[in-house]
Coordinates of C-alpha atoms in Angstrom, one line a residue:
M10 CA 0.0 0.0 0.0
P11 CA 1.5 3.2 -1.0
G12 CA 2.0 5.8 1.6
V13 CA 1.5 3.6 4.6
V14 CA 4.1 2.2 6.7
K15 CA 4.9 -1.1 8.1
M16 CA 7.0 -0.8 11.3
V17 CA 9.3 -2.7 13.3
R18 CA 9.1 -1.3 16.8
C19 CA 12.2 0.4 18.2
M20 CA 13.0 -1.3 21.4
P21 CA 11.8 0.4 24.6
R22 CA 12.6 0.5 28.2
L23 CA 15.9 0.7 30.0
S24 CA 17.5 -1.0 32.8
W25 CA 19.2 -0.6 36.1
R26 CA 22.5 -1.6 34.7
T27 CA 23.9 -1.3 31.3
A28 CA 26.0 -3.7 29.5
L29 CA 28.3 -1.0 28.3
P30 CA 29.6 2.1 29.9
Q31 CA 27.5 5.1 29.1
S32 CA 29.0 8.0 27.4
E33 CA 28.1 11.6 28.1
A34 CA 27.1 12.1 24.4
S35 CA 24.9 9.0 24.3
Q36 CA 23.2 9.9 27.7
Q37 CA 22.4 13.4 26.5
K38 CA 20.5 11.9 23.6
R39 CA 18.3 9.8 25.8
C40 CA 14.8 10.2 24.6
G41 CA 12.5 9.9 27.6
A42 CA 11.1 6.9 26.1
K43 CA 10.1 5.0 29.0
D44 CA 8.2 2.7 27.2
L45 CA 7.5 2.8 23.6
G46 CA 7.3 -0.6 22.4
S47 CA 6.9 -1.4 25.9
R48 CA 8.9 0.7 27.5
P49 CA 10.9 2.9 27.9
A50 CA 12.5 2.7 28.7
F51 CA 15.4 4.8 28.7
C52 CA 17.3 6.0 25.7
A53 CA 19.8 8.5 26.4
R54 CA 18.5 11.6 27.9
A55 CA 17.6 12.0 31.6
C56 CA 15.6 8.8 31.9
P57 CA 13.9 8.7 35.2
Q58 CA 11.9 5.9 34.1
A59 CA 14.9 4.2 34.7
L60 CA 14.8 1.7 37.2
W61 CA 14.9 2.3 40.7
M62 CA 18.2 2.0 39.5
T63 CA 20.2 3.0 36.7
A64 CA 19.9 4.7 33.6
P65 CA 20.4 3.9 30.1
L66 CA 21.5 1.9 27.2
V67 CA 19.0 -0.3 25.7
R68 CA 16.9 -2.8 27.3
P69 CA 17.2 -6.0 25.5
I70 CA 20.8 -6.4 25.5
V71 CA 20.7 -4.9 29.0
Q72 CA 18.0 -7.2 29.9
F73 CA 20.8 -9.7 29.2
V74 CA 22.0 -8.3 32.4
A75 CA 19.3 -7.2 34.6
R76 CA 15.9 -5.9 35.0
A77 CA 14.9 -2.4 34.5
L78 CA 13.0 0.5 33.9
V79 CA 13.1 5.0 32.7
R80 CA 11.8 6.9 32.0
P81 CA 9.5 8.7 29.9
A82 CA 8.9 7.6 26.5
S83 CA 6.9 8.4 23.5
A84 CA 10.0 9.7 21.7
A85 CA 11.5 6.4 22.1
M86 CA 10.0 5.4 18.9
L87 CA 12.0 8.1 17.4
R88 CA 15.2 6.5 18.3
S89 CA 15.3 4.9 14.9
F90 CA 15.1 8.3 13.3
I91 CA 16.7 10.7 15.9
H92 CA 17.3 11.0 19.6
P93 CA 14.9 13.9 20.3
R94 CA 15.8 16.5 22.9
S95 CA 13.3 18.2 25.2
A96 CA 12.7 21.8 23.7
M97 CA 11.6 23.0 27.1
R98 CA 13.1 26.1 28.6
N99 CA 13.7 25.4 32.2
P100 CA 12.6 28.3 34.6
Q101 CA 15.4 29.6 36.7
T102 CA 13.6 30.9 39.7
S103 CA 10.2 30.3 41.4
V104 CA 8.9 33.6 39.8
A105 CA 9.9 32.2 36.4
L106 CA 8.2 29.0 37.2
L107 CA 5.0 30.7 38.2
L108 CA 5.0 32.8 35.0
S109 CA 5.6 29.6 33.0
L110 CA 2.6 28.0 34.8
L111 CA 0.4 31.0 34.3
A112 CA 1.2 31.3 30.6
G113 CA 0.5 27.6 30.1
M114 CA -2.9 27.9 31.8
A115 CA -4.1 29.9 28.9
H116 CA -3.7 26.9 26.7
A117 CA -5.3 24.4 29.0
G118 CA -8.9 23.5 28.2
P119 CA -11.6 22.6 30.5
P120 CA -11.4 19.1 32.1
P121 CA -13.4 16.4 30.4
T122 CA -16.3 14.9 32.5
P123 CA -15.4 11.8 34.3
A124 CA -17.7 9.8 32.1
A125 CA -15.8 11.0 28.9
M126 CA -12.4 10.5 30.6
A127 CA -13.4 6.9 31.5
A128 CA -14.6 6.1 28.0
Y129 CA -11.2 7.3 26.6
A130 CA -9.1 5.7 29.2
D131 CA -11.1 2.3 28.9
K132 CA -10.6 2.4 25.2
L133 CA -6.9 3.1 25.4
L134 CA -6.3 0.4 27.9
D135 CA -8.5 -2.1 26.0
E136 CA -6.2 -1.5 23.0
Q137 CA -3.3 -2.9 25.1
K138 CA -5.1 -6.3 25.2
L139 CA -4.0 -7.0 28.9
S140 CA -5.1 -10.5 29.7
R141 CA -7.0 -11.3 32.9
D142 CA -4.4 -14.0 33.4
G143 CA -1.4 -11.9 33.0
P144 CA 0.4 -9.0 34.7
G145 CA -1.8 -6.0 35.2
V146 CA -1.8 -2.1 35.6
T147 CA -3.4 0.5 37.7
V148 CA -4.2 3.9 36.3
L149 CA -5.3 7.1 37.7
I150 CA -6.0 10.5 36.0
A151 CA -6.9 13.6 37.9
R152 CA -7.0 17.5 37.4
G153 CA -6.4 19.4 40.6
D154 CA -8.7 18.0 43.3
Q155 CA -11.1 16.3 40.6
L156 CA -10.6 12.6 40.1
L157 CA -11.3 11.9 36.5
Y158 CA -10.6 8.2 36.3
K159 CA -9.2 5.3 38.3
G160 CA -9.1 1.8 36.9
A161 CA -7.2 -1.5 36.6
R162 CA -6.5 -4.3 34.2
G163 CA -4.9 -7.8 34.5
A164 CA -4.0 -9.8 37.6
A165 CA -2.5 -8.9 40.9
S166 CA -1.7 -12.5 41.4
I167 CA -1.6 -14.8 38.4
E168 CA -1.1 -17.9 40.5
L169 CA -4.1 -17.3 42.8
G170 CA -6.4 -15.7 40.0
V171 CA -6.7 -12.4 41.9
P172 CA -7.7 -9.6 39.5
M173 CA -5.9 -6.2 39.8
Q174 CA -7.9 -3.6 41.6
P175 CA -7.4 0.2 41.3
D176 CA -6.2 0.4 45.0
N177 CA -3.7 -2.4 44.9
L178 CA -0.2 -1.4 46.2
L179 CA 2.7 -1.9 43.8
R180 CA 6.5 -1.2 44.0
I181 CA 7.3 2.1 42.6
G182 CA 11.1 1.8 42.0
S183 CA 12.9 5.1 41.2
V184 CA 9.7 7.2 41.8
T185 CA 10.9 6.7 45.4
K186 CA 13.8 9.3 44.6
Q187 CA 11.6 12.3 44.8
F188 CA 10.4 11.3 48.3
A189 CA 14.0 11.0 49.4
A190 CA 15.0 14.3 47.8
A191 CA 11.9 16.1 49.4
A192 CA 13.0 14.6 52.8
L193 CA 16.4 16.1 52.5
L194 CA 15.0 19.4 51.1
K195 CA 12.8 19.5 54.1
Q196 CA 15.9 19.3 56.4
I197 CA 17.5 22.3 54.3
D198 CA 14.2 24.3 54.6
E199 CA 14.5 23.8 58.4
G200 CA 18.2 25.0 58.4
R201 CA 19.7 21.7 59.3
A202 CA 21.7 21.4 56.1
K203 CA 22.7 23.3 53.0
F204 CA 23.0 22.4 49.3
D205 CA 26.7 23.0 49.3
D206 CA 27.4 21.0 52.5
P207 CA 30.0 18.3 51.9
L208 CA 28.9 14.7 52.4
S209 CA 31.8 14.3 54.9
Q210 CA 29.9 16.6 57.2
F211 CA 27.4 13.8 57.7
L212 CA 29.3 10.7 56.7
P213 CA 32.9 11.6 57.9
D214 CA 34.3 8.2 56.8
Y215 CA 33.1 8.3 53.1
P216 CA 36.1 8.5 50.7
N217 CA 36.4 11.8 49.0
G218 CA 33.3 12.9 50.9
S219 CA 34.7 16.4 51.4
K220 CA 34.4 17.0 47.7
I221 CA 31.0 15.6 47.2
T222 CA 28.1 18.1 48.0
L223 CA 24.4 17.4 48.9
L224 CA 23.5 19.1 45.6
Q225 CA 25.6 16.6 43.6
L226 CA 23.8 13.6 45.4
L227 CA 20.4 15.2 44.5
N228 CA 21.0 15.6 40.8
H229 CA 23.2 12.6 39.9
T230 CA 26.4 14.6 39.5
S231 CA 28.5 13.1 42.4
G232 CA 30.5 10.6 40.2
V233 CA 30.1 7.9 42.9
K234 CA 29.9 4.4 41.4
S235 CA 26.3 3.1 41.2
Y236 CA 26.2 -0.2 43.0
T237 CA 23.5 -1.6 40.7
G238 CA 25.9 -1.5 37.9
L239 CA 28.7 -3.6 39.6
P240 CA 29.3 -6.7 37.7
G241 CA 27.2 -9.6 39.1
Y242 CA 25.6 -7.6 41.7
M243 CA 22.1 -7.9 40.5
L244 CA 22.2 -11.6 40.5
N245 CA 22.8 -12.9 44.2
P246 CA 24.3 -10.0 46.2
I247 CA 21.0 -8.0 45.8
R248 CA 19.2 -10.7 47.8
R249 CA 20.8 -9.9 51.2
D250 CA 19.3 -7.9 53.9
L251 CA 21.7 -4.9 54.6
S252 CA 21.7 -2.0 56.9
T253 CA 22.5 1.5 55.6
A254 CA 26.1 1.1 56.6
E255 CA 26.4 -2.3 55.1
L256 CA 25.0 -1.2 51.9
I257 CA 27.2 1.8 51.6
K258 CA 30.3 -0.6 52.3
E259 CA 29.5 -2.4 49.1
F260 CA 30.4 0.6 46.9
K261 CA 32.3 3.1 48.9
D262 CA 35.7 1.9 47.9
Q263 CA 34.9 1.7 44.2
P264 CA 36.7 4.1 41.9
A265 CA 34.6 7.2 41.0
D266 CA 33.2 7.4 37.5
F267 CA 34.3 11.1 37.3
A268 CA 35.1 14.0 39.6
P269 CA 32.1 15.4 41.6
G270 CA 30.3 18.0 39.6
E271 CA 32.1 17.2 36.3
K272 CA 29.3 15.3 34.6
W273 CA 25.9 13.8 35.0
A274 CA 25.1 10.1 35.3
Y275 CA 22.0 8.5 36.7
N276 CA 23.1 7.0 40.0
N277 CA 21.5 4.8 42.6
S278 CA 24.4 4.9 45.1
G279 CA 23.9 8.7 45.2
Y280 CA 20.4 8.3 46.5
V281 CA 21.5 5.6 49.1
L282 CA 24.0 8.2 50.3
L283 CA 21.2 10.9 50.3
G284 CA 19.0 8.6 52.4
A285 CA 22.0 8.0 54.8
V286 CA 22.3 11.9 55.2
V287 CA 18.7 12.1 56.1
E288 CA 19.3 9.4 58.7
A289 CA 22.3 11.2 60.1
I290 CA 20.4 14.5 60.4
S291 CA 17.1 13.1 61.8
G292 CA 18.5 10.2 63.8
K293 CA 15.7 8.0 62.2
P294 CA 15.6 5.6 59.3
W295 CA 15.3 7.5 56.0
H296 CA 11.8 5.9 55.3
Q297 CA 10.7 7.0 58.8
S298 CA 11.6 10.6 58.0
V299 CA 9.7 10.3 54.7
D300 CA 6.6 9.0 56.6
E301 CA 6.7 11.6 59.5
S302 CA 7.9 14.7 57.7
L303 CA 6.1 14.3 54.3
L304 CA 3.4 11.7 54.2
K305 CA 1.6 12.1 57.6
P306 CA 1.3 15.9 57.3
A307 CA -0.3 15.3 53.9
Q308 CA -2.6 12.5 55.4
I309 CA -1.2 10.0 52.8
T310 CA -1.7 6.6 54.1
T311 CA -1.0 4.3 51.1
I312 CA 2.6 4.9 50.6
H313 CA 5.1 2.7 52.6
F314 CA 8.5 1.4 53.0
E315 CA 8.3 -2.3 52.1
A316 CA 9.9 -3.7 55.2
G317 CA 10.5 -7.5 54.7
D318 CA 8.9 -8.3 58.2
K319 CA 5.6 -6.8 57.5
L320 CA 2.4 -7.6 55.5
F321 CA 0.9 -5.2 53.2
K322 CA -2.7 -5.7 52.4
G323 CA -3.3 -5.5 48.6
L324 CA 0.3 -5.7 47.5
A325 CA 0.5 -7.2 44.0
R326 CA 3.0 -9.8 43.0
G327 CA 5.7 -8.9 40.4
Y328 CA 6.4 -10.7 37.2
T329 CA 9.0 -10.9 34.5
L330 CA 9.9 -12.9 31.4
N331 CA 12.0 -16.0 31.7
G332 CA 14.5 -17.2 29.1
Q333 CA 11.6 -18.6 27.0
R334 CA 9.9 -15.3 27.0
E335 CA 7.1 -16.7 29.2
V336 CA 5.7 -14.9 32.2
A337 CA 7.4 -16.0 35.5
P338 CA 7.8 -14.7 39.0
A339 CA 10.3 -11.7 39.3
G340 CA 13.7 -12.2 40.6
L341 CA 14.3 -12.0 44.4
L342 CA 15.8 -9.0 46.1
S343 CA 15.8 -7.6 49.6
M344 CA 13.9 -4.4 49.7
T345 CA 16.6 -3.0 52.0
Q346 CA 18.8 -2.6 49.1
P347 CA 16.9 -0.3 46.9
H348 CA 16.9 2.0 49.9
A349 CA 16.1 5.7 49.3
A350 CA 16.7 5.0 45.5
G351 CA 13.7 2.8 45.2
A352 CA 12.1 0.8 48.1
L353 CA 8.6 2.3 48.4
V354 CA 5.4 0.8 47.5
A355 CA 2.3 2.8 46.8
N356 CA -1.1 2.9 45.1
T357 CA -2.2 5.3 42.4
E358 CA -4.4 7.4 44.8
G359 CA -1.5 7.9 47.3
L360 CA 0.7 9.1 44.4
W361 CA -2.0 11.6 43.3
R362 CA -2.3 12.9 46.8
W363 CA 1.5 13.3 46.9
N364 CA 1.4 15.3 43.6
Q365 CA -1.2 17.5 45.1
A366 CA 0.9 18.2 48.2
L367 CA 4.3 18.6 46.6
H368 CA 3.3 20.7 43.6
G369 CA 0.7 22.5 45.6
G370 CA 3.2 24.1 47.9
K371 CA 2.4 22.1 50.9
V372 CA 5.6 20.3 51.4
L373 CA 8.6 22.6 50.5
S374 CA 9.5 26.2 50.5
P375 CA 9.0 27.9 47.1
A376 CA 12.9 28.2 46.8
S377 CA 13.5 24.5 47.4
Y378 CA 10.6 23.5 45.1
A379 CA 11.9 25.6 42.3
R380 CA 15.4 23.9 42.6
M381 CA 13.8 20.5 42.8
T382 CA 11.9 21.1 39.5
T383 CA 14.6 23.1 37.7
P384 CA 17.5 21.3 36.1
E385 CA 20.8 23.1 36.7
G386 CA 24.5 23.0 36.0
V387 CA 25.7 19.8 34.2
A388 CA 22.2 18.2 35.0
K389 CA 20.5 20.7 32.9
P390 CA 21.1 19.1 29.4
Y391 CA 19.5 15.9 30.8
N392 CA 16.4 17.7 32.1
Y393 CA 16.9 16.2 35.6
G394 CA 16.2 18.2 38.9
F395 CA 16.1 16.4 42.1
G396 CA 14.2 13.1 41.7
I397 CA 12.1 14.7 39.0
S398 CA 12.7 15.1 35.3
T399 CA 11.2 17.7 32.9
D400 CA 9.6 17.0 29.6
R401 CA 7.1 18.6 27.3
L402 CA 3.6 17.8 26.1
R403 CA 1.6 20.0 23.8
D404 CA 4.2 22.8 24.6
Q405 CA 3.5 22.5 28.3
T406 CA 5.9 21.3 31.0
V407 CA 5.6 17.8 32.3
L408 CA 7.2 17.0 35.7
T409 CA 7.8 13.3 35.5
H410 CA 9.7 10.3 36.9
G411 CA 9.5 6.7 36.2
G412 CA 10.6 3.6 38.1
G413 CA 11.6 0.1 37.4
I414 CA 12.5 -2.8 39.9
Q415 CA 12.3 -6.5 39.7
G416 CA 8.7 -7.2 38.6
F417 CA 7.4 -3.7 38.5
T418 CA 7.5 -0.5 36.5
S419 CA 5.9 2.9 37.3
L420 CA 5.3 6.3 36.0
L421 CA 4.2 9.5 37.9
D422 CA 3.4 12.6 35.6
Y423 CA 2.4 16.1 36.7
L424 CA 1.5 19.0 34.3
P425 CA 1.5 22.3 36.3
A426 CA -0.4 24.3 33.8
S427 CA -3.5 22.2 34.1
Q428 CA -2.7 20.6 37.4
T429 CA -3.1 17.2 35.7
T430 CA -1.7 14.0 37.4
V431 CA -1.5 10.8 35.6
V432 CA -0.2 7.6 37.5
I433 CA 0.4 4.2 36.0
L434 CA 1.8 1.3 38.0
R435 CA 2.5 -2.2 36.5
N436 CA 3.3 -5.5 38.1
S437 CA 5.8 -6.5 35.3
D438 CA 9.2 -5.4 34.1
G439 CA 8.7 -7.1 30.8
P440 CA 7.9 -5.5 27.4
G441 CA 4.4 -5.2 26.1
F442 CA 2.9 -2.1 27.6
P443 CA 3.9 1.4 26.3
M444 CA 3.6 3.2 29.6
N445 CA 4.9 6.6 28.5
L446 CA 2.8 6.6 25.4
V447 CA -0.3 5.8 27.2
S448 CA 0.4 8.3 30.0
R449 CA 0.9 11.1 27.5
K450 CA -2.2 10.4 25.6
L451 CA -4.2 10.3 28.7
A452 CA -2.7 13.6 29.9
A453 CA -3.4 15.3 26.7
F454 CA -7.1 14.2 26.9
A455 CA -7.4 15.3 30.5
M456 CA -6.0 18.8 29.6
G457 CA -8.4 19.3 26.7
E458 CA -6.0 18.8 23.9
P459 CA -6.3 15.0 22.8
F460 CA -4.2 13.4 20.2
T461 CA -6.0 11.9 17.1
E462 CA -4.8 8.7 15.4
P463 CA -3.0 9.5 12.1
K464 CA -5.0 8.8 9.1
P465 CA -2.7 7.4 6.3
V466 CA -3.0 8.7 2.7
A467 CA -1.6 7.3 -0.5
V468 CA 1.5 9.0 -1.8
P469 CA 3.1 8.3 -5.2
V470 CA 6.3 6.2 -4.9
E471 CA 8.1 8.8 -7.2
Q472 CA 7.3 11.4 -4.5
L473 CA 8.5 9.2 -1.7
K474 CA 11.7 8.5 -3.6
R475 CA 12.6 12.1 -3.5
L476 CA 12.7 11.9 0.4
E477 CA 15.3 9.1 0.4
G478 CA 18.7 9.9 1.7
V479 CA 21.0 10.2 4.8
Y480 CA 19.8 12.8 7.3
T481 CA 22.2 14.2 9.8
R482 CA 21.6 16.2 13.1
D483 CA 25.3 16.1 14.3
D484 CA 28.4 14.2 13.5
K485 CA 27.1 11.2 15.4
T486 CA 23.4 11.1 14.6
T487 CA 22.5 10.0 11.2
S488 CA 19.3 8.3 9.9
E489 CA 18.6 6.6 6.5
L490 CA 15.3 7.0 4.8
R491 CA 14.5 4.5 2.2
V492 CA 11.5 3.4 0.1
K493 CA 10.6 -0.3 0.1
E494 CA 7.5 -1.6 -1.5
G495 CA 5.8 1.9 -1.7
V496 CA 6.6 2.5 2.0
L497 CA 8.9 5.1 3.4
Y498 CA 11.2 3.5 6.2
S499 CA 13.4 5.2 8.6
K500 CA 16.5 3.5 10.2
R501 CA 19.1 4.8 12.6
G502 CA 22.3 2.8 13.0
G503 CA 21.6 -0.8 14.0
S504 CA 18.0 0.0 15.2
P505 CA 15.2 -1.7 13.3
A506 CA 13.6 0.2 10.4
I507 CA 10.4 2.1 11.2
A508 CA 7.8 2.5 8.5
L509 CA 6.4 6.0 8.5
I510 CA 2.7 6.8 8.0
A511 CA 2.1 9.3 5.3
M512 CA -0.4 11.9 6.2
G513 CA -0.2 14.2 3.2
G514 CA 1.6 17.5 2.6
D515 CA 5.0 15.9 3.3
R516 CA 3.9 15.1 6.8
F517 CA 4.5 11.7 8.3
A518 CA 3.7 10.1 11.5
I519 CA 6.0 7.7 13.5
P520 CA 3.9 4.7 14.5
N521 CA 3.2 4.1 18.2
S522 CA 4.5 7.5 19.2
L523 CA 3.4 11.1 19.4
A524 CA 5.9 12.3 16.9
E525 CA 5.6 13.7 13.4
I526 CA 8.1 14.5 10.8
Q527 CA 7.7 17.4 8.1
F528 CA 10.0 17.3 5.2
D529 CA 11.3 20.4 3.4
R530 CA 11.9 20.2 -0.3
S531 CA 14.0 22.2 -2.8
G532 CA 12.8 23.7 -6.1
D533 CA 13.5 20.3 -7.9
G534 CA 11.3 18.5 -5.4
K535 CA 14.1 16.8 -3.6
A536 CA 14.1 16.8 0.2
T537 CA 16.6 19.0 1.9
A538 CA 15.7 18.6 5.5
A539 CA 13.4 16.9 8.0
R540 CA 11.8 18.5 11.0
V541 CA 10.8 16.2 13.9
F542 CA 7.9 17.4 16.2
N543 CA 7.7 15.5 19.6
N544 CA 4.7 15.2 21.9
G545 CA 2.4 17.5 20.0
G546 CA 4.8 20.5 20.3
T547 CA 5.6 23.3 17.9
D548 CA 9.3 23.3 18.4
A549 CA 11.1 20.9 16.0
E550 CA 14.4 19.2 15.7
R551 CA 16.0 19.7 12.4
L552 CA 17.9 17.1 10.3
T553 CA 19.6 18.0 7.2
R554 CA 19.7 15.7 4.2
S555 CA 23.5 15.2 3.9
D556 CA 24.0 12.4 1.4
D557 CA 22.5 9.9 -0.9
L558 CA 21.7 6.4 0.3
P559 CA 24.5 3.9 0.6
P560 CA 23.9 0.4 -0.7
E561 CA 21.5 -1.6 1.5
K562 CA 23.0 -4.5 3.6
V563 CA 22.0 -7.9 2.4
L564 CA 21.5 -10.5 5.1
A565 CA 24.1 -13.2 4.8
P566 CA 22.8 -16.8 5.1
L567 CA 25.0 -18.8 7.5
T568 CA 26.1 -22.4 7.0
P569 CA 25.9 -24.8 10.1
A570 CA 29.7 -24.7 10.3
Q571 CA 29.8 -20.8 10.4
M572 CA 27.1 -20.8 13.2
R573 CA 29.1 -23.3 15.3
A574 CA 32.2 -21.0 15.0
V575 CA 30.6 -18.3 17.1
V576 CA 28.7 -20.5 19.5
G577 CA 30.0 -20.5 23.0
D578 CA 30.2 -18.4 26.3
Y579 CA 31.6 -14.9 26.2
S580 CA 32.5 -12.7 29.2
S581 CA 34.2 -9.5 30.2
P582 CA 34.4 -7.9 33.9
Q583 CA 31.2 -6.0 33.0
F584 CA 29.1 -8.4 31.1
A585 CA 28.6 -12.0 30.0
F586 CA 26.3 -14.0 27.7
K587 CA 26.2 -17.2 25.6
I588 CA 25.7 -17.7 22.0
F589 CA 23.7 -20.8 20.8
V590 CA 21.5 -22.3 18.1
D591 CA 17.9 -23.1 19.1
D592 CA 15.8 -26.0 17.8
R593 CA 14.6 -23.8 15.1
G594 CA 18.1 -23.2 13.7
R595 CA 18.2 -19.6 14.9
L596 CA 21.4 -18.0 16.3
L597 CA 20.6 -16.5 19.7
A598 CA 22.4 -14.6 22.5
Q599 CA 21.3 -14.9 26.1
A600 CA 22.6 -13.6 29.4
P601 CA 22.1 -15.6 32.6
G602 CA 18.4 -15.7 33.7
Q603 CA 17.4 -13.3 30.9
P604 CA 15.4 -13.7 27.6
S605 CA 17.3 -14.6 24.4
F606 CA 17.6 -12.4 21.4
E607 CA 18.1 -13.4 17.8
L608 CA 21.2 -12.3 16.1
R609 CA 20.7 -11.1 12.4
A610 CA 23.8 -11.9 10.2
V611 CA 25.1 -9.2 8.0
G612 CA 28.3 -11.1 7.4
T613 CA 29.8 -14.4 8.4
R614 CA 31.2 -12.8 11.6
Q615 CA 29.0 -9.7 11.8
F616 CA 25.6 -9.5 13.4
E617 CA 23.0 -7.1 14.4
V618 CA 20.5 -7.3 17.3
P619 CA 17.8 -4.8 15.9
E620 CA 15.8 -4.7 19.2
V621 CA 18.5 -2.8 21.0
G622 CA 20.4 -1.3 18.1
A623 CA 23.5 -3.3 18.8
Q624 CA 26.2 -4.9 16.6
L625 CA 28.4 -8.0 17.4
E626 CA 31.6 -8.9 15.5
F627 CA 33.5 -12.0 16.3
S628 CA 37.3 -12.4 15.8
G629 CA 39.6 -15.4 15.8
E630 CA 40.1 -18.5 13.8
E631 CA 37.6 -19.4 11.0
S632 CA 36.4 -22.5 12.8
K633 CA 36.2 -20.9 16.3
A634 CA 35.8 -17.3 17.4
A635 CA 38.1 -16.2 20.3
S636 CA 36.3 -13.0 21.2
V637 CA 33.3 -10.7 20.3
T638 CA 33.1 -6.9 20.1
L639 CA 29.7 -5.6 21.2
K640 CA 28.9 -2.1 19.9
Q641 CA 25.9 0.0 20.9
G642 CA 25.7 3.6 19.8
V643 CA 29.2 5.0 20.7
N644 CA 29.9 2.4 23.3
T645 CA 32.1 -0.6 22.8
L646 CA 32.8 -3.7 24.9
V647 CA 35.1 -6.6 24.0
M648 CA 34.3 -10.0 25.5
S649 CA 36.5 -13.1 25.3
R650 CA 35.4 -16.6 24.8
K651 CA 35.7 -18.9 27.8

């Protein structure tokens, strides 16, 4: 069909750990795609949807390594075309924040009726085809004090056949961070600490603590090694019950990733240290301070620290995918270890009440709130404040954070201009639910500016051909646009090709996203540039057509001997996986306890993993490879054969 597009979904969500070291450049491009195909996941911008834990790279190969979350998402789908950056201009003071809010209110429409909101939300959730016998979700949408929708799908316990209910408790992973941040900011408001206080003032024995400030712990610029990224840590060590001091001992002597304040890198150790500072100041466990100083004054009774020796009525069971991609119980961990980086459980209503209190000025001073929601310094390019990230929807600010932890993913959004809250909690860390995309559609409907589904139109192939070429945003970001069978596809690096939906007037929609592409043409009809609009915004990312298309790679059929040559176990200090042939004759890669991923041959020793935009190249004798080089974006990792 001319003009329409078939699409292969770009991989989604992110993970606590990453298989490869994250470069500053790749992090900066992270699209808040928390979930696109499923996830988010985490691309390379400030991905709060990131697990309780870490931030970025891409989920599948990372899922080789551990579970995960990140953060926001609808732009994730764009990863195959461009890594979109938020166009938002961050307010610099509480006055600027107020002016921004007032300006946005002029664009917010009246709220829909609860009946209209329910009809739309139910339709959107029904489209996800969540089985009653599979993992579920709970969803809440509100504007100000008005509850517009609260619902649930799927099962809270698959084994017992217990349906998910709107008020079920679920683990919220990294959404915990904003509670820990607010607990420390409360201490700062009371004069018991300052942003530039050194860590050593509260933890005298912490290495290099005199050079690490509380501000740097709050916005992930401390350079401290994140314990969730230590090789093998997420397998067995994460199951132990540890005190705060014992947990800090696990990473305190690890070399720093960079000098304090030099860079930004999402970091779970930093929030463990932040929790320890709260304990040192208050003389109480960090979660007790959260409860007493934040939750009780706001009369919130459905957010808790998941202590291992207590029962929580209505707590859903968590699920994942096993090596055969079947639903299975989530991996075990002690909830002492996520600590202030991710150990809370909540229901949707509790998080809505929290949004009302925090963003309604009932928790922090205006100055502290402004700093919490305003990215600054080296964290600014990543749109990350203190446990809260900034994004844009319909040209309005979104204050957001996602979470991911074994068996659970979460997302908490707040739009100040319309006082809109969207909460989505899910008892699965596997793919299959585009959390960020669903959230943004719900928010747009609630604020009176709903998105409509793109309507494809037929475009002559000769017109599509004039759009073909290589498009460049910078030296490291290029995308290829190619017409196949009357369809225009976009492909970035090793990512899968995405079929674009022609809407007429040189406008194309990116499937399963809220992004559109508008092409500019020269006098002869050839495209000169492409402008990418994200989340219904009016600001665009511009890519210039820089070259003609290179010859297309042809998949190389492998002989059984060529497959056997690369089969084996490969490892490095950071990562490990095995290569094997399944009973269908497919060459697969799999990390311990994780789903397998098919390798696509582009040579006898070169392979792609489209789901994660990764390439593998094997070296060694023709009959037996000795090592493999894994490339993902600008990152490279070499692993030896055992």
